[in-house]
PDB file of C-alpha atoms in Angstrom:
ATOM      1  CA  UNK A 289       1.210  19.583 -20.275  1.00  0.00           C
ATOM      2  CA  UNK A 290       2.447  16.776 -18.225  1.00  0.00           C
ATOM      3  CA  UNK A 291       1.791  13.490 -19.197  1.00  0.00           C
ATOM      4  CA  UNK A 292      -1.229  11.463 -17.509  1.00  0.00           C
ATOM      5  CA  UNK A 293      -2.384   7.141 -17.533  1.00  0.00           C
ATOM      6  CA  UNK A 294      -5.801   6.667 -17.155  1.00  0.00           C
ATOM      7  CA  UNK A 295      -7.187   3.328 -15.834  1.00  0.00           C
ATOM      8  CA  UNK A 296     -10.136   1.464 -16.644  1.00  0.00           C
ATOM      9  CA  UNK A 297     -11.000  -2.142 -15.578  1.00  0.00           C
ATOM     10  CA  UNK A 298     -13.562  -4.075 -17.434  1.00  0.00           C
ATOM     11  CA  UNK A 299     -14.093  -7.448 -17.563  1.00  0.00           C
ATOM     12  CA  UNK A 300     -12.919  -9.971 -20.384  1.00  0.00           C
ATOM     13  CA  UNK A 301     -14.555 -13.589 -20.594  1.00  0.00           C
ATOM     14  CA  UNK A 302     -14.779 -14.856 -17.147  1.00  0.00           C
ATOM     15  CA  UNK A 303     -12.492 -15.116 -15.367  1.00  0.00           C
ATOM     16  CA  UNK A 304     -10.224 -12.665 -17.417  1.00  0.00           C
ATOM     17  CA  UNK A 305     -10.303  -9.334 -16.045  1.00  0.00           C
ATOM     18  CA  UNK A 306      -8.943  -6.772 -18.341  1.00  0.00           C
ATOM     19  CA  UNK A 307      -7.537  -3.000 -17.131  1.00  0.00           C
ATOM     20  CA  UNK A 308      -7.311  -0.972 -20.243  1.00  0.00           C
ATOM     21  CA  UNK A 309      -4.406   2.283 -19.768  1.00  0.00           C
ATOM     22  CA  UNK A 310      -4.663   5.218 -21.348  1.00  0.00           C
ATOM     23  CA  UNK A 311      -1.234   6.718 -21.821  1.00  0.00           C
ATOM     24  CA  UNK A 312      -0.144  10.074 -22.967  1.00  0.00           C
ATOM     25  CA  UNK A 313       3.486  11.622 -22.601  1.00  0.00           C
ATOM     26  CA  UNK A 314       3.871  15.143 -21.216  1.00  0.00           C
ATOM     27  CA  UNK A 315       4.392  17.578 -24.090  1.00  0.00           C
ATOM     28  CA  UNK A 316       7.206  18.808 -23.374  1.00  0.00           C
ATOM     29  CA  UNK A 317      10.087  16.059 -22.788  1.00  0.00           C
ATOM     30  CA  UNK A 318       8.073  12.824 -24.041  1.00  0.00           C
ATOM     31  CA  UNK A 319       8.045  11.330 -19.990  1.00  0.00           C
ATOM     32  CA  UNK A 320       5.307   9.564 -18.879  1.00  0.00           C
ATOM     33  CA  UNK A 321       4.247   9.587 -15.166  1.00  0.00           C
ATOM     34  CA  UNK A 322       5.324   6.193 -13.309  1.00  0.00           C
ATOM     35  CA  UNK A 323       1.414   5.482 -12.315  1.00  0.00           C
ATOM     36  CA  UNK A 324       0.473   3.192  -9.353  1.00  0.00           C
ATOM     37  CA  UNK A 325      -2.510   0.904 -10.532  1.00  0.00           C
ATOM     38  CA  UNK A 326      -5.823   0.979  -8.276  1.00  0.00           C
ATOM     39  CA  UNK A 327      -7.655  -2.085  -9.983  1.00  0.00           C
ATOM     40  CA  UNK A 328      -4.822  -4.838 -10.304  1.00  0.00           C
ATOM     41  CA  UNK A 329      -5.080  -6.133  -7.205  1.00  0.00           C
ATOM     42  CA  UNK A 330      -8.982  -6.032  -7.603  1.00  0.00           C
ATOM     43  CA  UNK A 331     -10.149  -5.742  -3.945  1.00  0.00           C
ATOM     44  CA  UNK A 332      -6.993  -6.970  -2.844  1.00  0.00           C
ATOM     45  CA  UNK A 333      -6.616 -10.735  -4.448  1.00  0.00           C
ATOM     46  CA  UNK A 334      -3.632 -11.821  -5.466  1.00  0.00           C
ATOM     47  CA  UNK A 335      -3.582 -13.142  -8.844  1.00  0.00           C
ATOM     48  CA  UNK A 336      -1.882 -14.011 -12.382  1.00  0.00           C
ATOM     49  CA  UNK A 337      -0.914 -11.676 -14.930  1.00  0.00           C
ATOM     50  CA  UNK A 338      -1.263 -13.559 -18.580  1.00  0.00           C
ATOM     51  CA  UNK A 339      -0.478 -10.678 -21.618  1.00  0.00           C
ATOM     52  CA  UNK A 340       0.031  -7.265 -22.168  1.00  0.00           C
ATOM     53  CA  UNK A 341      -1.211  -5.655 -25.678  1.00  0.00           C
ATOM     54  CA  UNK A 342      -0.141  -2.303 -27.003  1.00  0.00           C
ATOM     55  CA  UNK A 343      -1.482  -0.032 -29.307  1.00  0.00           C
ATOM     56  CA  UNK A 344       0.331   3.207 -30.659  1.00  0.00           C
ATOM     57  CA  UNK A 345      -1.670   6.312 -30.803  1.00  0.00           C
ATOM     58  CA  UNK A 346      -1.552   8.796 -33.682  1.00  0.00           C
ATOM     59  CA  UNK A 347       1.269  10.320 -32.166  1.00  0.00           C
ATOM     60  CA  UNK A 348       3.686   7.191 -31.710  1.00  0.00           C
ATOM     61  CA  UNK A 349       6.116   6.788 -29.371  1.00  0.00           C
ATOM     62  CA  UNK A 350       9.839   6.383 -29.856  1.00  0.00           C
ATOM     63  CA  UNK A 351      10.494   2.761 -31.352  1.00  0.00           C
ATOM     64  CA  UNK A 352      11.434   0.488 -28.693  1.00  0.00           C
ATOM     65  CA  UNK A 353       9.895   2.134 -25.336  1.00  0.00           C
ATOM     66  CA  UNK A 354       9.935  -0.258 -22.139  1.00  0.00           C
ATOM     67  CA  UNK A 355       6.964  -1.093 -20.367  1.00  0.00           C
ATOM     68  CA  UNK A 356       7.601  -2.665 -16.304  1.00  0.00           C
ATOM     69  CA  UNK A 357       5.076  -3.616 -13.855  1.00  0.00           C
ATOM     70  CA  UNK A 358       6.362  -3.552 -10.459  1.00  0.00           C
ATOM     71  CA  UNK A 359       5.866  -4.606  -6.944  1.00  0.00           C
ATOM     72  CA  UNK A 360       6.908  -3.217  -3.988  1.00  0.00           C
ATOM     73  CA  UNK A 361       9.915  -4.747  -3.929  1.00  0.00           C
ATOM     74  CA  UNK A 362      10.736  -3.673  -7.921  1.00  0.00           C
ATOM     75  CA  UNK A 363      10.660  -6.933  -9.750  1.00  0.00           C
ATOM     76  CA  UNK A 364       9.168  -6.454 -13.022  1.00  0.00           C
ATOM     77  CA  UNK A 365       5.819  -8.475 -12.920  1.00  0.00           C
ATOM     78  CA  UNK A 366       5.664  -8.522 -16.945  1.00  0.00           C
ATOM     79  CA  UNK A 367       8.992 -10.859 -16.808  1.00  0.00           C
ATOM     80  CA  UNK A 368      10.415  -8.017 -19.233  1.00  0.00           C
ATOM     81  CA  UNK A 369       8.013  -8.732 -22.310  1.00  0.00           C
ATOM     82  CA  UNK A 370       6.892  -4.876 -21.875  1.00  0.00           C
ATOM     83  CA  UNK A 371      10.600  -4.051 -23.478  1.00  0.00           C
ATOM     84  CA  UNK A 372      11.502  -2.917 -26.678  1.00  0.00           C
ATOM     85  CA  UNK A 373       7.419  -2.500 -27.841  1.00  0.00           C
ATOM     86  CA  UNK A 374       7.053  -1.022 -31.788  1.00  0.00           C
ATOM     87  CA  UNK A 375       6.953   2.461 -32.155  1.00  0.00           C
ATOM     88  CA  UNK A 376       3.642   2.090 -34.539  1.00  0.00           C
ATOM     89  CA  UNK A 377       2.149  -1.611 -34.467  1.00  0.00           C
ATOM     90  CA  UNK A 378      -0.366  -2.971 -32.033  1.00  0.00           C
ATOM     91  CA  UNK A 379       1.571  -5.825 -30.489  1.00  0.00           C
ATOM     92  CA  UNK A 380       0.801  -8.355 -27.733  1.00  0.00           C
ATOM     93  CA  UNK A 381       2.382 -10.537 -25.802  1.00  0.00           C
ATOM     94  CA  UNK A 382       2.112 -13.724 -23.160  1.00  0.00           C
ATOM     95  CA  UNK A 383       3.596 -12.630 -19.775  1.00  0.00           C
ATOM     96  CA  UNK A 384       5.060 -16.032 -19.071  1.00  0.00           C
ATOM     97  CA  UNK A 385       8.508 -17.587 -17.785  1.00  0.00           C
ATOM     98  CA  UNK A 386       9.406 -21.203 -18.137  1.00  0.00           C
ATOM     99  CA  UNK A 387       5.836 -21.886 -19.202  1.00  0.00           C
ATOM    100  CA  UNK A 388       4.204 -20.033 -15.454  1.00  0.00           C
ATOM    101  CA  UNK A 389       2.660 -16.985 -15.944  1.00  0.00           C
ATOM    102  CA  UNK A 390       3.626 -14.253 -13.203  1.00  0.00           C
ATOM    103  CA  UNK A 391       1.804 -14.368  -9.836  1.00  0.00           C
ATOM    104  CA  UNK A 392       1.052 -11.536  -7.753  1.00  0.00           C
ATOM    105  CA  UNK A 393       0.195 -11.679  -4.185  1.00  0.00           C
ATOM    106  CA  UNK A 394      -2.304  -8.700  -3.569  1.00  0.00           C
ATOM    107  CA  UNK A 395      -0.655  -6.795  -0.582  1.00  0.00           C
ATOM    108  CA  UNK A 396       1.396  -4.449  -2.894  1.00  0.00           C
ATOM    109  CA  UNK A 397       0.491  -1.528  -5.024  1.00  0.00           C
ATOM    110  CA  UNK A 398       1.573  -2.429  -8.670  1.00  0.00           C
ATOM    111  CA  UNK A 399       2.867   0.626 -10.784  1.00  0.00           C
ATOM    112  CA  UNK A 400       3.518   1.152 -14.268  1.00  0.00           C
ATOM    113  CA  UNK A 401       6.038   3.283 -15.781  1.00  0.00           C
ATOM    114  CA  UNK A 402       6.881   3.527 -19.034  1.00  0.00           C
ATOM    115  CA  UNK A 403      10.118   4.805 -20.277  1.00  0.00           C
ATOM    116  CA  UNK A 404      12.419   4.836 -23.423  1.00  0.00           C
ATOM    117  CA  UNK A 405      10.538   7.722 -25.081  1.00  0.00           C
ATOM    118  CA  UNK A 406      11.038  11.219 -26.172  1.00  0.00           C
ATOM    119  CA  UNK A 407       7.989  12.006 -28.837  1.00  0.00           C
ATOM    120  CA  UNK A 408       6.198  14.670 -26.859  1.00  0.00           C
ATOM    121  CA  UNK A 409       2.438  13.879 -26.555  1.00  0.00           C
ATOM    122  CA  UNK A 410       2.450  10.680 -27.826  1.00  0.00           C
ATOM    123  CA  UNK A 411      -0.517   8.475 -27.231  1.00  0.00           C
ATOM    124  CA  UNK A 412      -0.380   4.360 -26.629  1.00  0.00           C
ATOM    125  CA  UNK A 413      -3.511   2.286 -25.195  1.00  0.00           C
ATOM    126  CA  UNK A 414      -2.211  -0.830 -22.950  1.00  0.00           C
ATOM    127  CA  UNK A 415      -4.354  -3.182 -22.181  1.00  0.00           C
ATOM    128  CA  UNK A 416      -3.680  -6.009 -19.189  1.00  0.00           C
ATOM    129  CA  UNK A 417      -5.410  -9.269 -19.065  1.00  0.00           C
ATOM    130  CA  UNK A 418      -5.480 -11.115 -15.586  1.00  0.00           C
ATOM    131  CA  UNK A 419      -7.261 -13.786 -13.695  1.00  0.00           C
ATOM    132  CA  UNK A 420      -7.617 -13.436  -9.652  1.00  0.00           C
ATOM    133  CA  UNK A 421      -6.738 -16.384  -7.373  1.00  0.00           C
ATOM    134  CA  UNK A 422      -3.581 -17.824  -7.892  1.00  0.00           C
TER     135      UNK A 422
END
C-alpha cells in the first residue's frame, strides 16, 4: 500500500490555527508521499509558523526521520527543527531563528515531505501551530 498524509485544520486558542497530519509510510519501502498542504495558507494569508509536535504511531518510524516544509522556491519553512525527530517519543519544537519565527507569504503551496525512514507502515501524527497575518 502506498503511503498517504491526511490533513485536518482545527483551530487552537485564537489566533493559533492548528493543521493536524496524519502520516503513514507505504508498506512496502517505508516512503512517505511528499504532500502539498491545502489549509496552510488558510484562504490564502500569509502568516507565521510557531512549532511543530510529533507523535510516533505504534509502528515507529526509523530514529531520526527529517521533517521540511517548503515553499516554492524550496527553503525549509521549519528552519530545520523537523530533523533528526525520535523514533518513539512525542516531541515538539519552536520553529524559530534568531528569536523570529518563520513567515510565509501566502502565494505558494507549502508541502511536506518526510524522509529518513525505512519501517514500512509506520504511523506518526504532526501537528502545526500557526497564526495568519504576519
Amino acid at each position: 500500500m502506498a503511503g498517504t498524509i491526511t490533513e485536518a485544520l482545527t483551530s487552537g486558542r485564537p489566533p493559533v490555527k492548528v493543521v493536524t497530519l496524519t502520516c503513514t509510510a507505504d508498506s512496502s519501502d517505508g516512503s512517505y508521499p511528499a504532500t502539498a498542504l491545502t489549509n496552510i495558507p488558510h484562504n490564502g494569508v500569509g502568516g507565521r509558523l510557531l512549532q511543530i509536535a510529533t507523535d510516533p504511531g505504534a509502528t515507529a518510524p526509523q530514529a531520526n526521520y527529517d521533517i521540511a516544509i517548503t515553499e516554492g522556491g524550496g527553503a525549509d519553512l521549519l528552519l530545520g527543527v523537523g530533523a533528526n525527530r525520535h523514533t518513539s517519543s512525542s516531541e515538539v519544537a519552536v520553529i524559530e531563528s534568531n528569536g523570529t519565527h518563520a513567515v510565509y507569504a501566502g502565494t505558494d503551496t507549502l508541502t511536506i515531505a518526510i524522509t529518513n525512514n525505512n519501517v514500512n507502515s509506520a504511523g506518526i501524527s504532526i501537528k502545526i501551530y500557526y497564526t495568519e497575518g504576519v
